[in-house]
C-alpha positions in Angstrom: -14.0 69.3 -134.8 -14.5 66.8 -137.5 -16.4 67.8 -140.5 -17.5 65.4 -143.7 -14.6 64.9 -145.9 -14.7 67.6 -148.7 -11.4 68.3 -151.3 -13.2 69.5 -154.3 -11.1 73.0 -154.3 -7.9 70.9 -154.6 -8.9 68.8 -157.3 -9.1 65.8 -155.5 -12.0 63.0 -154.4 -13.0 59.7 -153.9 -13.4 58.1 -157.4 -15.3 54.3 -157.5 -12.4 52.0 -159.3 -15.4 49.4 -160.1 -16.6 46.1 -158.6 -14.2 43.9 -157.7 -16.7 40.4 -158.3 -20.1 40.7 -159.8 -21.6 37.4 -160.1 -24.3 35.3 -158.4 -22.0 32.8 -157.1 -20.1 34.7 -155.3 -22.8 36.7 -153.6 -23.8 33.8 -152.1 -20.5 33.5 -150.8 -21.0 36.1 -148.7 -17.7 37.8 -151.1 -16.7 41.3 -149.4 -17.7 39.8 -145.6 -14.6 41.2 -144.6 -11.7 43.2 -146.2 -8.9 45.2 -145.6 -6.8 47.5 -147.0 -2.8 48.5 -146.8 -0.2 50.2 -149.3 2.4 48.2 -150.3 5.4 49.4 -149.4 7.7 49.0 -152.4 5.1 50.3 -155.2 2.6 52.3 -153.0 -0.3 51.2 -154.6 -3.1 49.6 -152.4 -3.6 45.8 -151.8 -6.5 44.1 -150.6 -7.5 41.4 -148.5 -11.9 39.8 -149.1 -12.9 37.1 -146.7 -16.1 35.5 -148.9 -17.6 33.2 -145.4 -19.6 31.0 -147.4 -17.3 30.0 -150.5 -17.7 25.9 -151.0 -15.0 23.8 -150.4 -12.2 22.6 -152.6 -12.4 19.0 -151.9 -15.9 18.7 -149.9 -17.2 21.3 -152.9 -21.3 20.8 -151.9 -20.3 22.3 -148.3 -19.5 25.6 -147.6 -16.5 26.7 -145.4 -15.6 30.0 -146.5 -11.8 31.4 -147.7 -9.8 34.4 -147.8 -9.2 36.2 -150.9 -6.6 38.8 -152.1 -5.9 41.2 -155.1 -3.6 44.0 -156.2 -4.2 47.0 -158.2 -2.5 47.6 -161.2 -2.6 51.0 -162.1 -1.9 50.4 -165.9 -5.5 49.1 -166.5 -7.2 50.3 -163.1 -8.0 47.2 -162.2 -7.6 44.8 -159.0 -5.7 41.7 -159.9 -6.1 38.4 -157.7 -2.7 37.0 -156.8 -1.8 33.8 -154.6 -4.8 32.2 -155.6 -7.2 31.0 -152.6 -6.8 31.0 -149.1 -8.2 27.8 -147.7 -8.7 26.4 -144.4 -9.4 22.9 -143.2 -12.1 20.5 -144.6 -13.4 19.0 -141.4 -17.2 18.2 -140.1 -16.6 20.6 -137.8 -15.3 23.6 -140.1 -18.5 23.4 -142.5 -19.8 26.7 -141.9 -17.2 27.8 -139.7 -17.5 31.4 -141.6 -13.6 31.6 -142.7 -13.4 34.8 -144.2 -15.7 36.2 -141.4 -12.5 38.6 -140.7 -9.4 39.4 -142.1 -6.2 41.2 -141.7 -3.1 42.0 -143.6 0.0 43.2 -143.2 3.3 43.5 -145.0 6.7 42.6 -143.1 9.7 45.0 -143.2 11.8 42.5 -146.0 8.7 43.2 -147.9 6.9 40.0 -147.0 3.1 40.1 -147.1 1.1 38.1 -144.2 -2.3 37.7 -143.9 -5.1 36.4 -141.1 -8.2 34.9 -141.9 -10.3 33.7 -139.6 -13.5 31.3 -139.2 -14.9 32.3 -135.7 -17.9 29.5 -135.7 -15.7 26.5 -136.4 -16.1 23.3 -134.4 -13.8 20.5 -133.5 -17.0 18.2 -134.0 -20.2 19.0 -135.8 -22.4 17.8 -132.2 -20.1 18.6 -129.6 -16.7 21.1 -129.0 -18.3 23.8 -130.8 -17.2 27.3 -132.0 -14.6 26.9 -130.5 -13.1 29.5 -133.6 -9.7 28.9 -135.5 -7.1 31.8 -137.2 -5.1 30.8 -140.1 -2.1 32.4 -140.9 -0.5 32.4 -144.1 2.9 34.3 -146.2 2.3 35.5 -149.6 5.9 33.5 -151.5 7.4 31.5 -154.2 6.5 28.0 -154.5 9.5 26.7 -156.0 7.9 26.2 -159.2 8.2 30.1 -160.0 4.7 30.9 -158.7 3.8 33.4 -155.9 1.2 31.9 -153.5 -0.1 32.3 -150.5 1.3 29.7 -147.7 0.1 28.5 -144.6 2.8 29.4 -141.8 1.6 26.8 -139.2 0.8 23.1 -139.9 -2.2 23.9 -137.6 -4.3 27.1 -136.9 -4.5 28.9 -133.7 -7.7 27.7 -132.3 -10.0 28.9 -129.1 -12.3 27.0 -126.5 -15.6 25.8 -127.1 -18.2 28.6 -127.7 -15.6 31.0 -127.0 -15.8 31.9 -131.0 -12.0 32.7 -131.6 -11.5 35.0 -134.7 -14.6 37.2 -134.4 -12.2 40.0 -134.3 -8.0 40.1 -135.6 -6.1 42.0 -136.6 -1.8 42.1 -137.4 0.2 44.5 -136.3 1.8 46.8 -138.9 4.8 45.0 -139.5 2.7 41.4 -138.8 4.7 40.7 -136.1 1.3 40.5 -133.9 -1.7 39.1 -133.8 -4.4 40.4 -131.9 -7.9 38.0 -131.7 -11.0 38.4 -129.8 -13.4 35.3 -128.5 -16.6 37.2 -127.2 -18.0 34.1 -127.0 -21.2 34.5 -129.2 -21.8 35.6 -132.8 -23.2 38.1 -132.7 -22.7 39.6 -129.5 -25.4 38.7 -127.3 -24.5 39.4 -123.4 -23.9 35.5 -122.9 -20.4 35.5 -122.3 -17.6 37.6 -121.1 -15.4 37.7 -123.8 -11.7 37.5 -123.7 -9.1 39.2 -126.0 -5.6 37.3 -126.9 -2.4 38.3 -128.0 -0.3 36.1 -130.2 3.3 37.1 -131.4 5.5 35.6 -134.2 8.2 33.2 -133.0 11.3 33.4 -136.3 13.0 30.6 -134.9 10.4 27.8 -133.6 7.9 29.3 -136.6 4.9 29.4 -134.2 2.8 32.2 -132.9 3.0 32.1 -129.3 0.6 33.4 -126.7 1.5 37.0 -125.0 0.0 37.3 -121.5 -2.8 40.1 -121.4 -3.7 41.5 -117.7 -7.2 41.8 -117.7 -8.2 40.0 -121.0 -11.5 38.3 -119.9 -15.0 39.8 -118.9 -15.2 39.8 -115.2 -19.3 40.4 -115.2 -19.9 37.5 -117.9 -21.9 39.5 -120.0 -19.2 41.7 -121.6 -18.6 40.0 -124.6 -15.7 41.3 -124.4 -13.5 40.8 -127.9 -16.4 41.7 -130.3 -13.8 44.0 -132.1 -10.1 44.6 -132.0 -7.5 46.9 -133.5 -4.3 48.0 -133.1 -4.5 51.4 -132.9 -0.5 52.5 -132.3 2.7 52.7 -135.0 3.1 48.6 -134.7 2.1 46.6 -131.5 2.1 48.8 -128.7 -1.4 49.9 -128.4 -4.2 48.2 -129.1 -8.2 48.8 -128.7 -11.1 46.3 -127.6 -15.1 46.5 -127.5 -17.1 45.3 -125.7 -20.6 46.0 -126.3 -22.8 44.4 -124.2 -21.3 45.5 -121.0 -23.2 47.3 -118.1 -26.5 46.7 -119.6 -25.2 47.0 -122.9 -24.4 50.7 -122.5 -20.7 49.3 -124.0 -17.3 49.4 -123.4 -14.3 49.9 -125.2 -10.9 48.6 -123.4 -7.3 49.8 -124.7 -4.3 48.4 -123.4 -0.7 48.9 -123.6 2.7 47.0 -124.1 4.7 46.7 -121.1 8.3 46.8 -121.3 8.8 42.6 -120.7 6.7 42.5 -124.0 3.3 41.8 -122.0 0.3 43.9 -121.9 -2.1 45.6 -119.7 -5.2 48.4 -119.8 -4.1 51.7 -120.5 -6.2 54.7 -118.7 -9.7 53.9 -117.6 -12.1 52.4 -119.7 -14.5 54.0 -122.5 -18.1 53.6 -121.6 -21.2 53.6 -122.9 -23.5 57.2 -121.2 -26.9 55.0 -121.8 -28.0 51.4 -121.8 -28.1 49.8 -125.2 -25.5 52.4 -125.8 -23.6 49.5 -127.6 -20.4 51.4 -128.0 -17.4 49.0 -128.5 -19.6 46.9 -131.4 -17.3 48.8 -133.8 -13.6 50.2 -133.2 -11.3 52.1 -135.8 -7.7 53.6 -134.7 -4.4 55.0 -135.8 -1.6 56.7 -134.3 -2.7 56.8 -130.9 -6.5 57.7 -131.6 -9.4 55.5 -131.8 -13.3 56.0 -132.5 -16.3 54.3 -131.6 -20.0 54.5 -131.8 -23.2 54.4 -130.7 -24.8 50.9 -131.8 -28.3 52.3 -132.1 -28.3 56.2 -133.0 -24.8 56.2 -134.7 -23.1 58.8 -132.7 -19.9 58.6 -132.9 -16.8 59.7 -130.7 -13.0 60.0 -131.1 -10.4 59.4 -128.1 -6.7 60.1 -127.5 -5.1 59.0 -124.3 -4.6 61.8 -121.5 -1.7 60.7 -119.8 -2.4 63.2 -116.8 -5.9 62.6 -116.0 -4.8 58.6 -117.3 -8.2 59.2 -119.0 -9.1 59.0 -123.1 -10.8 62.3 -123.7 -12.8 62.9 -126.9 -11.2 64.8 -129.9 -12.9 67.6 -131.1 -17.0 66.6 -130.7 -19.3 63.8 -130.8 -20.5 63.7 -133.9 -23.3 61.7 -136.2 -23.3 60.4 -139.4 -26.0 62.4 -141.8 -28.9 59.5 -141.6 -28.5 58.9 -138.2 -28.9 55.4 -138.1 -26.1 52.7 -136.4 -22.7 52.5 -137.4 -21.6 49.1 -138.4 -17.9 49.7 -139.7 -15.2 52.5 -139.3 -12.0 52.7 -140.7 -9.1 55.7 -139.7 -6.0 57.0 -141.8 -2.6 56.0 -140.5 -2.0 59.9 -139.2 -5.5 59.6 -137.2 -7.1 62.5 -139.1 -9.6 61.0 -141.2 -12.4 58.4 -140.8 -14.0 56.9 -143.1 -18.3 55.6 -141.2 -20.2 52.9 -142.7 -23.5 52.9 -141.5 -26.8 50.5 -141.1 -28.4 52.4 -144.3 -25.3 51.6 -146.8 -23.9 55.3 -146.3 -19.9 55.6 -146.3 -18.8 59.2 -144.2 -15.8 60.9 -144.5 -14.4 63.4 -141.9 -11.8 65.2 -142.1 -10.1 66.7 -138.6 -10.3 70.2 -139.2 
């Protein structure tokens, strides 16, 4: 079963390394909207990316477009240490307020490489028509010939969705950031609107474009799915990968996983996770790691994990369902790479460990 996360006999707990950013400005900024977390590979110290949706623009400063942000810690003076400088999207009519930042992912390649995702879901083409249509820029973290590490955009243009489809809600890279995995539920938040669809995007070395993977089954078929609301790859790189949907069948939820084929497309793996009880809203939030993923409820933050049963071609629960101690919603999750912790945020500002014991 899993149990709150307690070391104290070995020595060992969770100690607060400080705020990151603590001024007005960048509170309104929405600084810490999204962020994510890997170990870097040659020093094995942690990096981090911050999506901040409402930072101003560079050039248009009085608007507000949002960025990407990203530190490292340096474990001499405890601190986190921005490097790269800014990540910026466009400066169009249609990307004020387009929430960049809204999510992010990052990922480091196996030369060492790191890549990052950052994504600004309510984007337009045109401020009055074409909108939310959602763009995901991608960017390198390399020299810039001038003896300066920065981070670069890898495309000349972003990947970009339909209108109202809201692209970018949800990414996240594979391991290795050789994929990109986006969901368009196709309202912000979900509402029960739209179906949703899910895309899958994978790196291209030699044309250096991220082209589109075909995913069986990647769109609500009811319409009211919203289907994309959260994403993850929950395998060792990019052969698994999880997807909510939490308005479907009365908004009881749904959580989708699906599987890499051996031609390099995907399709659903085992039958899909559903919501027991309408507004249920399982599939609003979806954590995974070697093979395991979690979800919960949206309302009373109960919270489930699954592995795949390949006999019964089921995902059974590990252990037991299980709430958080305030037993309100759960609005984040995040698991360890070996799938036996998870960390719960919840709707009160309470962060959960449990251990898998």
């Amino acid at each position: 079963n899993w149990f709150p996360f307690e070391r104290s006999g070995a020595g060992q707990s969770f100690v607060d390394q400080g705020i990151l950013v603590d001024d007005t400005e960048m509170s309104l900024e929405r600084f810490g909207s999204a962020v994510d977390m890997i170990l870097d590979a040659s020093t094995g110290l942690p990096v981090l990316a911050v999506g901040a949706m409402r930072t101003k623009g560079l050039e248009r400063s009085n608007d507000r477009f949002g960025a990407g942000f990203y530190y490292e810690y340096d474990s001499v003076n405890g601190t986190y240490v921005p490097v790269g400088g800014t990540l910026r999207g466009g400066e169009s009519l249609g990307e004020t307020g387009g929430l960049l930042g809204y999510a992010v992912a990052l990922a480091q390649l196996n030369g060492g490489t790191k890549r990052m995702a950052v994504s600004s879901p309510s984007s337009s083409v045109f401020l009055t028509v074409t909108l939310d249509v959602g763009r995901i820029y991608t960017y390198e973290l390399l020299d810039n010939g001038i003896n300066e590490t920065q981070w670069l955009l890898m495309t000349a243009e972003p990947l970009m969705g339909e209108a109202s489809s809201f692209l970018g809600a949800s990414i996240d890279l594979s391991s290795d950031g050789s994929a990109l995995v986006a969901g368009a539920p196709g309202s912000l938040p979900a509402d029960g609107t739209a179906g949703g669809s899910v895309f899958v995007y994978r790196w291209n070395d030699v044309d250096g474009t991220w082209d589109s993977v075909t995913v069986t089954d990647n769109t609500g078929v009811a319409g009211t799915e919203s289907l994309g609301s959260a994403v993850q790859w929950i395998g060792v790189t990019d052969e698994w990968f999880a997807v909510g949907a939490p308005t479907a069948n009365a908004n009881a939820g749904m959580v989708r996983v699906y599987q890499r084929n051996i031609d390099g497309t995907y399709a659903p793996l085992g039958s899909d996770i559903v919501g027991t009880a309408e507004n249920d809203g399982i599939g609003t939030v979806v954590c995974g790691r070697n093979g395991r993923l979690a979800t919960g409820n949206a309302n009373t933050g109960s919270f489930a994990v699954y592995e795949y049963n390949g006999a019964s071609n089921a995902w059974d629960v590990v252990g037991s369902t299980f709430t958080p101690v305030d037993g309100t919603a759960v609005v984040a999750c995040a698991m360890s790479d070996d799938g036996n912790t998870l960390a719960v945020g919840t709707a009160t500002f309470q962060i959960v460990v449990y251990d898998l014991m």
